[in-house]
Short mmCIF file of C-alpha atoms and ligand atoms in Angstrom, two decimals:
data_model
loop_
_atom_site.label_atom_id
_atom_site.label_comp_id
_atom_site.label_asym_id
_atom_site.label_seq_id
_atom_site.Cartn_x
_atom_site.Cartn_y
_atom_site.Cartn_z
CA MET A 19 -18.91 15.61 -23.72
CA SER A 20 -15.32 14.57 -23.22
CA ILE A 21 -14.81 10.81 -22.48
CA LYS A 22 -14.39 9.43 -18.78
CA PRO A 23 -11.93 6.73 -18.94
CA ILE A 24 -12.97 4.98 -15.17
CA LEU A 25 -16.37 4.25 -14.70
CA PHE A 26 -18.16 2.54 -11.81
CA GLU A 27 -21.32 0.77 -12.93
CA ASP A 28 -23.34 -2.11 -11.75
CA ASP A 29 -21.14 -2.53 -9.18
CA VAL A 30 -18.17 -3.22 -11.30
CA LEU A 31 -15.18 -0.99 -11.70
CA LYS A 32 -14.79 -0.23 -15.65
CA MET A 33 -11.47 1.19 -17.24
CA LEU A 34 -11.00 2.03 -20.90
CA ASP A 35 -7.85 0.17 -22.16
CA GLN A 36 -5.55 2.96 -22.72
CA ARG A 37 -2.72 0.50 -24.13
CA LEU A 38 -5.00 -0.28 -27.19
CA LEU A 39 -6.00 3.23 -28.09
CA PRO A 40 -6.65 4.68 -30.86
CA THR A 41 -7.36 1.44 -33.02
CA ARG A 42 -9.40 -0.45 -30.24
CA GLU A 43 -11.83 0.73 -27.45
CA VAL A 44 -11.96 -1.81 -25.28
CA TRP A 45 -13.47 -1.66 -21.52
CA LEU A 46 -12.01 -4.02 -18.73
CA GLU A 47 -13.79 -5.01 -16.03
CA TYR A 48 -12.45 -5.29 -12.22
CA ARG A 49 -13.46 -6.72 -9.22
CA ASP A 50 -10.41 -7.42 -7.62
CA TYR A 51 -7.91 -4.79 -6.12
CA ARG A 52 -4.92 -6.88 -7.23
CA ALA A 53 -5.84 -6.60 -10.61
CA VAL A 54 -6.68 -2.89 -10.49
CA ALA A 55 -3.27 -2.52 -8.87
CA GLU A 56 -1.78 -4.36 -12.16
CA ALA A 57 -4.03 -2.29 -14.53
CA ILE A 58 -2.21 0.81 -13.00
CA ARG A 59 1.13 -0.94 -13.31
CA THR A 60 0.91 -1.93 -16.84
CA MET A 61 -1.00 1.50 -17.83
CA VAL A 62 -4.40 0.32 -18.69
CA VAL A 63 -5.12 3.59 -16.74
CA ARG A 64 -2.55 6.23 -16.76
CA GLY A 65 -2.13 10.20 -16.04
CA ALA A 66 -1.65 11.29 -12.63
CA PRO A 67 -5.44 12.02 -11.33
CA ALA A 68 -6.55 9.03 -13.37
CA ILE A 69 -4.03 6.70 -11.24
CA GLY A 70 -5.38 8.27 -7.79
CA VAL A 71 -8.98 7.70 -8.85
CA ALA A 72 -8.21 3.96 -10.14
CA ALA A 73 -6.46 3.21 -6.81
CA ALA A 74 -9.10 4.77 -4.69
CA PHE A 75 -11.81 2.35 -6.39
CA GLY A 76 -9.29 -0.45 -5.81
CA ALA A 77 -9.09 0.49 -2.16
CA ALA A 78 -12.71 0.31 -2.22
CA LEU A 79 -12.69 -3.28 -3.87
CA GLY A 80 -10.32 -4.27 -1.75
CA ALA A 81 -12.13 -3.42 1.39
CA ARG A 82 -14.96 -5.76 0.53
CA GLU A 83 -12.62 -8.82 0.83
CA ILE A 84 -11.92 -7.67 4.62
CA PHE A 85 -14.17 -9.75 7.23
CA ALA A 86 -12.13 -8.54 10.27
CA ALA A 87 -13.46 -8.86 14.13
CA SER A 88 -12.37 -5.43 14.85
CA PHE A 89 -11.80 -2.10 13.42
CA ASP A 90 -8.11 -2.51 14.23
CA ASP A 91 -7.83 -5.50 12.33
CA PHE A 92 -9.88 -4.19 9.38
CA MET A 93 -7.52 -1.10 9.33
CA ARG A 94 -4.51 -3.65 9.38
CA GLU A 95 -5.84 -5.23 6.55
CA PHE A 96 -7.00 -2.25 4.78
CA GLU A 97 -3.35 -0.56 4.95
CA GLU A 98 -1.97 -3.74 2.99
CA VAL A 99 -4.44 -3.35 0.48
CA CYS A 100 -3.41 0.24 -0.19
CA ALA A 101 0.06 -0.89 -0.03
CA VAL A 102 -0.14 -3.25 -2.52
CA LEU A 103 -2.08 -0.25 -4.73
CA ALA A 104 0.77 2.23 -3.96
CA ALA A 105 3.46 0.03 -5.01
CA THR A 106 2.58 0.22 -8.86
CA ARG A 107 3.99 3.73 -10.13
CA PRO A 108 6.07 5.96 -7.96
CA THR A 109 5.88 9.36 -9.46
CA ALA A 110 2.38 10.53 -9.54
CA VAL A 111 1.59 11.83 -6.08
CA ASN A 112 -2.09 11.64 -6.70
CA LEU A 113 -1.99 7.92 -6.43
CA PHE A 114 -0.67 8.47 -2.51
CA TRP A 115 -3.03 11.26 -1.91
CA ALA A 116 -6.10 9.44 -2.82
CA LEU A 117 -5.14 6.15 -0.89
CA GLU A 118 -4.18 8.32 2.25
CA ARG A 119 -7.71 10.07 1.70
CA MET A 120 -9.34 6.48 1.63
CA LYS A 121 -7.60 5.41 4.99
CA SER A 122 -8.63 8.67 6.57
CA CYS A 123 -11.94 7.98 5.18
CA ALA A 124 -11.81 4.78 6.94
CA ARG A 125 -10.42 6.18 10.08
CA GLN A 126 -12.96 9.03 10.40
CA HIS A 127 -15.81 6.21 10.36
CA ALA A 128 -14.21 3.50 12.60
CA GLN A 129 -17.43 3.24 14.24
CA LEU A 130 -19.50 1.81 11.45
CA ALA A 131 -20.28 -1.73 10.96
CA GLY A 132 -18.25 -3.74 8.32
CA SER A 133 -20.70 -3.48 5.60
CA ASP A 134 -21.60 0.37 6.10
CA LEU A 135 -17.66 0.91 6.32
CA LYS A 136 -17.35 -0.71 3.11
CA GLN A 137 -20.29 1.31 1.67
CA ARG A 138 -18.93 4.43 2.98
CA LEU A 139 -15.06 3.78 1.31
CA LEU A 140 -17.10 3.17 -2.14
CA ALA A 141 -19.01 6.36 -1.67
CA GLU A 142 -15.58 8.01 -0.99
CA ALA A 143 -14.11 6.84 -4.04
CA LEU A 144 -16.96 7.87 -6.34
CA GLU A 145 -16.51 11.35 -4.50
CA ILE A 146 -12.90 11.24 -5.09
CA ALA A 147 -13.80 10.70 -9.02
CA ALA A 148 -16.58 13.26 -9.28
CA GLU A 149 -14.32 15.83 -7.46
CA ASP A 150 -11.56 15.50 -9.75
CA GLU A 151 -13.68 16.07 -12.83
CA ARG A 152 -15.13 19.21 -10.97
CA ARG A 153 -11.50 20.55 -10.13
CA ASN A 154 -10.51 20.12 -13.62
CA ARG A 155 -13.40 22.17 -15.01
CA ALA A 156 -12.45 24.59 -12.36
CA LEU A 157 -9.07 24.80 -13.18
CA GLY A 158 -10.07 25.15 -16.91
CA GLY A 159 -12.01 28.14 -16.15
CA HIS A 160 -9.07 29.97 -14.39
CA GLY A 161 -6.43 28.62 -17.14
CA GLU A 162 -8.58 29.83 -20.40
CA LYS A 163 -8.09 33.40 -19.31
CA LEU A 164 -4.55 32.98 -20.08
CA ILE A 165 -5.16 31.57 -23.54
CA PRO A 166 -5.60 34.46 -26.35
CA ASP A 167 -8.23 33.62 -29.30
CA GLY A 168 -6.40 32.14 -31.88
CA ALA A 169 -3.64 30.43 -29.99
CA ARG A 170 -1.42 27.80 -31.07
CA ILE A 171 -0.67 25.65 -28.12
CA LEU A 172 1.66 22.87 -27.83
CA THR A 173 0.92 20.27 -25.56
CA HIS A 174 3.08 16.95 -24.30
CA CYS A 175 1.84 13.65 -23.25
CA ASN A 176 -1.73 13.30 -22.66
CA ALA A 177 -2.90 15.55 -19.77
CA GLY A 178 -6.59 15.14 -21.03
CA ALA A 179 -10.13 13.48 -19.99
CA LEU A 180 -8.01 10.26 -20.60
CA ALA A 181 -5.47 10.98 -17.97
CA THR A 182 -8.11 12.17 -15.17
CA ALA A 183 -11.70 11.37 -14.31
CA GLY A 184 -12.86 13.62 -16.98
CA TYR A 185 -12.12 16.64 -19.01
CA GLY A 186 -8.67 16.78 -18.48
CA THR A 187 -5.99 19.43 -17.08
CA ALA A 188 -3.79 20.89 -19.74
CA LEU A 189 -6.49 19.77 -22.27
CA GLY A 190 -9.35 20.97 -19.61
CA VAL A 191 -7.62 24.40 -20.11
CA ILE A 192 -7.96 23.89 -23.79
CA ARG A 193 -11.65 22.91 -23.58
CA ALA A 194 -12.51 25.59 -21.72
CA ALA A 195 -10.97 28.01 -24.10
CA VAL A 196 -12.98 26.47 -26.84
CA GLU A 197 -15.91 26.89 -24.77
CA ALA A 198 -15.44 30.39 -24.19
CA GLY A 199 -15.68 31.01 -28.10
CA LYS A 200 -11.96 31.07 -28.73
CA LYS A 201 -10.63 29.50 -31.70
CA VAL A 202 -7.32 27.65 -30.61
CA ALA A 203 -5.24 24.89 -32.27
CA VAL A 204 -3.28 22.26 -30.75
CA LEU A 205 0.07 20.83 -31.68
CA ALA A 206 0.53 17.57 -29.99
CA ASP A 207 4.30 15.98 -29.17
CA GLU A 208 3.92 12.37 -30.15
CA THR A 209 5.46 11.63 -26.96
CA ARG A 210 8.16 8.87 -27.27
CA PRO A 211 8.36 6.11 -26.03
CA TRP A 212 4.57 5.51 -24.76
CA LEU A 213 3.18 7.80 -27.58
CA GLN A 214 0.48 9.38 -25.19
CA GLY A 215 0.43 12.19 -27.54
CA ALA A 216 0.09 10.34 -30.63
CA ARG A 217 -1.99 7.67 -29.51
CA LEU A 218 -4.31 9.33 -26.90
CA THR A 219 -4.06 13.31 -27.07
CA ALA A 220 -4.72 13.14 -30.91
CA TRP A 221 -7.49 10.71 -30.32
CA GLU A 222 -9.49 12.28 -27.56
CA LEU A 223 -8.74 15.97 -29.55
CA GLN A 224 -10.29 14.69 -32.57
CA ARG A 225 -13.06 13.07 -30.84
CA ASP A 226 -14.03 16.63 -29.69
CA ALA A 227 -13.58 18.23 -32.85
CA ILE A 228 -10.65 20.26 -31.42
CA PRO A 229 -7.95 20.90 -34.09
CA VAL A 230 -5.06 18.83 -33.42
CA THR A 231 -1.85 18.63 -35.34
CA LEU A 232 0.45 15.62 -34.63
CA ILE A 233 4.23 16.32 -34.49
CA CYS A 234 7.28 14.26 -33.50
CA ASP A 235 9.08 15.44 -30.26
CA ASN A 236 11.81 16.68 -31.96
CA MET A 237 10.05 19.25 -34.20
CA ALA A 238 8.94 21.49 -31.34
CA GLY A 239 12.05 23.68 -31.52
CA TYR A 240 11.93 24.03 -35.53
CA LEU A 241 8.16 25.30 -35.14
CA MET A 242 8.97 27.74 -32.15
CA SER A 243 11.63 29.16 -34.43
CA LYS A 244 9.52 29.66 -37.15
CA GLY A 245 6.79 31.58 -34.82
CA GLU A 246 4.16 28.73 -35.11
CA ILE A 247 3.63 28.05 -31.36
CA ASP A 248 2.25 30.76 -28.98
CA CYS A 249 2.33 28.73 -25.73
CA VAL A 250 2.64 25.77 -24.04
CA ILE A 251 0.52 23.76 -21.65
CA VAL A 252 1.31 20.59 -20.03
CA GLY A 253 -0.14 18.65 -16.96
CA ALA A 254 1.72 17.24 -13.84
CA ASP A 255 2.52 14.19 -11.90
CA ARG A 256 4.22 16.07 -9.02
CA ILE A 257 4.93 19.66 -7.97
CA ALA A 258 7.01 20.05 -5.29
CA ALA A 259 6.42 23.20 -2.90
CA ASN A 260 9.05 25.36 -4.84
CA GLY A 261 7.03 24.73 -7.83
CA ASP A 262 9.58 22.41 -9.70
CA THR A 263 7.17 20.11 -11.64
CA ALA A 264 7.86 16.19 -12.61
CA ASN A 265 5.90 15.27 -15.91
CA LYS A 266 6.36 13.11 -18.57
CA ILE A 267 9.79 12.69 -20.06
CA GLY A 268 10.28 15.47 -22.56
CA THR A 269 8.36 18.30 -20.74
CA TYR A 270 11.70 19.99 -19.64
CA THR A 271 13.30 19.86 -23.09
CA VAL A 272 9.79 21.54 -24.09
CA ALA A 273 10.43 24.22 -21.57
CA VAL A 274 13.71 24.87 -21.90
CA LEU A 275 12.85 25.70 -25.78
CA ALA A 276 9.82 27.92 -24.77
CA ARG A 277 12.12 29.73 -22.54
CA GLU A 278 14.82 30.35 -25.42
CA HIS A 279 11.88 31.61 -27.76
CA GLY A 280 10.27 33.72 -25.18
CA LEU A 281 6.99 31.64 -25.05
CA PRO A 282 4.86 30.98 -21.91
CA PHE A 283 4.95 27.44 -20.46
CA TYR A 284 2.01 26.73 -18.17
CA VAL A 285 1.30 23.62 -16.02
CA ALA A 286 -2.19 22.78 -15.15
CA ALA A 287 -2.90 20.25 -12.36
CA PRO A 288 -5.31 20.03 -9.32
CA THR A 289 -3.86 20.75 -5.87
CA SER A 290 -3.92 16.90 -5.27
CA THR A 291 -0.81 16.98 -7.60
CA ILE A 292 1.00 19.53 -5.09
CA ASP A 293 3.38 17.54 -2.80
CA LEU A 294 4.44 20.37 -0.06
CA SER A 295 6.43 17.76 1.65
CA LEU A 296 9.13 18.18 -0.84
CA VAL A 297 11.35 21.49 -0.68
CA ASP A 298 12.10 20.97 -4.28
CA GLY A 299 11.96 18.66 -7.38
CA SER A 300 15.33 16.84 -6.71
CA ALA A 301 13.61 14.62 -4.22
CA ILE A 302 10.65 13.48 -6.61
CA PRO A 303 10.96 9.89 -7.47
CA ILE A 304 11.08 9.27 -11.04
CA GLU A 305 10.01 5.99 -12.50
CA GLU A 306 12.13 4.14 -14.76
CA ARG A 307 10.24 1.62 -17.13
CA ALA A 308 10.97 -1.48 -19.11
CA PRO A 309 13.67 -1.15 -21.72
CA ALA A 310 11.47 -2.52 -24.34
CA GLU A 311 9.29 0.51 -24.41
CA VAL A 312 12.43 2.17 -25.96
CA THR A 313 13.80 -0.92 -28.20
CA HIS A 314 10.25 -1.42 -29.64
CA ILE A 315 6.89 0.26 -31.13
CA GLY A 316 3.73 -1.68 -31.11
CA GLY A 317 5.58 -5.04 -30.62
CA VAL A 318 7.98 -4.34 -33.57
CA GLN A 319 11.73 -4.15 -32.59
CA LEU A 320 13.68 -1.07 -33.65
CA ALA A 321 17.08 -1.61 -31.97
CA PRO A 322 19.41 -4.27 -32.01
CA GLU A 323 19.25 -7.10 -29.76
CA GLY A 324 20.81 -6.59 -26.44
CA ALA A 325 21.26 -2.51 -26.87
CA ALA A 326 21.91 -0.86 -23.52
CA VAL A 327 18.64 1.54 -22.67
CA ARG A 328 17.77 4.19 -20.51
CA ASN A 329 14.01 4.63 -19.78
CA PRO A 330 13.22 7.32 -17.19
CA ALA A 331 9.46 8.06 -17.70
CA PHE A 332 9.55 11.47 -16.29
CA ASP A 333 11.63 14.44 -15.73
CA VAL A 334 11.42 17.77 -13.60
CA THR A 335 11.04 21.16 -15.12
CA PRO A 336 12.74 23.59 -12.59
CA ALA A 337 10.14 26.38 -11.40
CA ARG A 338 11.93 29.22 -13.03
CA LEU A 339 11.02 27.75 -16.25
CA ILE A 340 7.42 28.01 -15.72
CA THR A 341 5.21 30.83 -16.34
CA ALA A 342 2.04 29.83 -14.26
CA ILE A 343 1.02 27.04 -12.29
CA ILE A 344 -3.04 26.51 -12.81
CA THR A 345 -4.99 24.62 -10.31
CA GLU A 346 -8.64 24.65 -9.45
CA ARG A 347 -8.16 27.18 -6.84
CA GLY A 348 -6.57 29.71 -9.09
CA VAL A 349 -3.03 30.36 -10.52
CA ALA A 350 0.30 30.90 -9.30
CA THR A 351 2.39 33.31 -11.33
CA SER A 352 5.27 34.24 -8.74
CA ASP A 353 6.45 33.65 -5.42
CA PHE A 354 5.50 29.79 -5.83
CA PRO A 355 6.49 28.72 -2.46
CA ALA A 356 4.16 31.04 -0.77
CA ARG A 357 1.35 30.91 -3.40
CA LEU A 358 0.92 27.18 -3.64
CA ARG A 359 1.07 26.86 0.04
CA GLU A 360 -2.17 29.06 0.01
CA LEU A 361 -3.43 27.35 -2.67
CA VAL A 362 -3.14 23.80 -1.20
CA ALA A 363 -4.70 25.44 2.05
CA GLY A 364 -7.78 26.51 0.13
CA SER A 365 -7.43 30.45 0.09
O1 MRU B 416 3.10 7.76 -17.83
P1 MRU B 416 2.08 8.34 -17.83
O2 MRU B 416 1.02 8.35 -19.30
O3 MRU B 416 0.98 8.38 -16.47
O4 MRU B 416 2.19 10.09 -17.72
C1 MRU B 416 1.27 11.13 -17.75
C2 MRU B 416 1.89 12.29 -17.41
O5 MRU B 416 3.03 12.80 -17.58
C3 MRU B 416 0.75 13.37 -17.51
O6 MRU B 416 1.38 14.74 -18.39
C4 MRU B 416 0.22 14.06 -16.14
O7 MRU B 416 -0.12 12.69 -15.46
C5 MRU B 416 -0.92 14.89 -15.97
S1 MRU B 416 -2.14 14.07 -16.45
C6 MRU B 416 -3.31 15.11 -16.04
#
């Protein structure tokens, strides 16, 4: 059983603090939507689908604080709650997708009494979470067919159970391959600056007894040149209509290396990560995070005081470098604009 990092139990939202893994497993409790927004911003919870799920629960908690005389008044205040949750991280589209879904759920149930509407919104958040895990298992089923027995798979960042409501996207494909009886070996990029690969991917795969070897980000090219990697699988934070894909910083570098070495480069993501409103990746907002994430590791200063720093948290891999985009509704291998439209429409 892979871990579920977000639980709603005893009327409380509980999230595994991913800032402390792997050395400490601490669950934090949330009753206030503002605290949920802060948890998303400070990366207690991270990974595109998980951010969406957390925001949906945040919206449900926020709705409980609203005591309005009419549905219109309720909706005005609910929009404000959602705006606070939306203003946390800009790149992962799942955040905005989940909040839109919560708002549309409220509108569809405008006739309900206040307390029933709040219950309905909580039910919607629970459904978003359950659906995310189902989607990941389905995309794993499609994706594992692309993985040969014995494959040595490179992954970047953490697109695992920890980044979702459960099972994972890129790591979901790997889990499904293992469940199908294939022997696989995972190479995990450490993923500077936040070290999602070293801290999270290595932890969750080790926990599930899936063979994982940690490498520094700058080792992937060497290992590819030695024939020690068979394919690459990553997750996504936002996929534009043409297939250009934003994912954790360093993904683009790995995609270029994969092309140079003739290796398949797969993106695994639920359709909630596809943003058909953007023609290509150039319009995807890229989050810039604090310089301290680059100058320090685990609170230890590495760079001289006052060093100039850039810290873009994501990059965009052009569609031409992507072999296939794996979703819960099937796989896109060519003509991404048409195929992604079909997949989003559900055909
Ligand atoms: O900054 P993070 O840790 O939220 O970034 C996460 C990633 O880039 C993941 O690869 C992506 O969200 C896919 S998670 C299934």
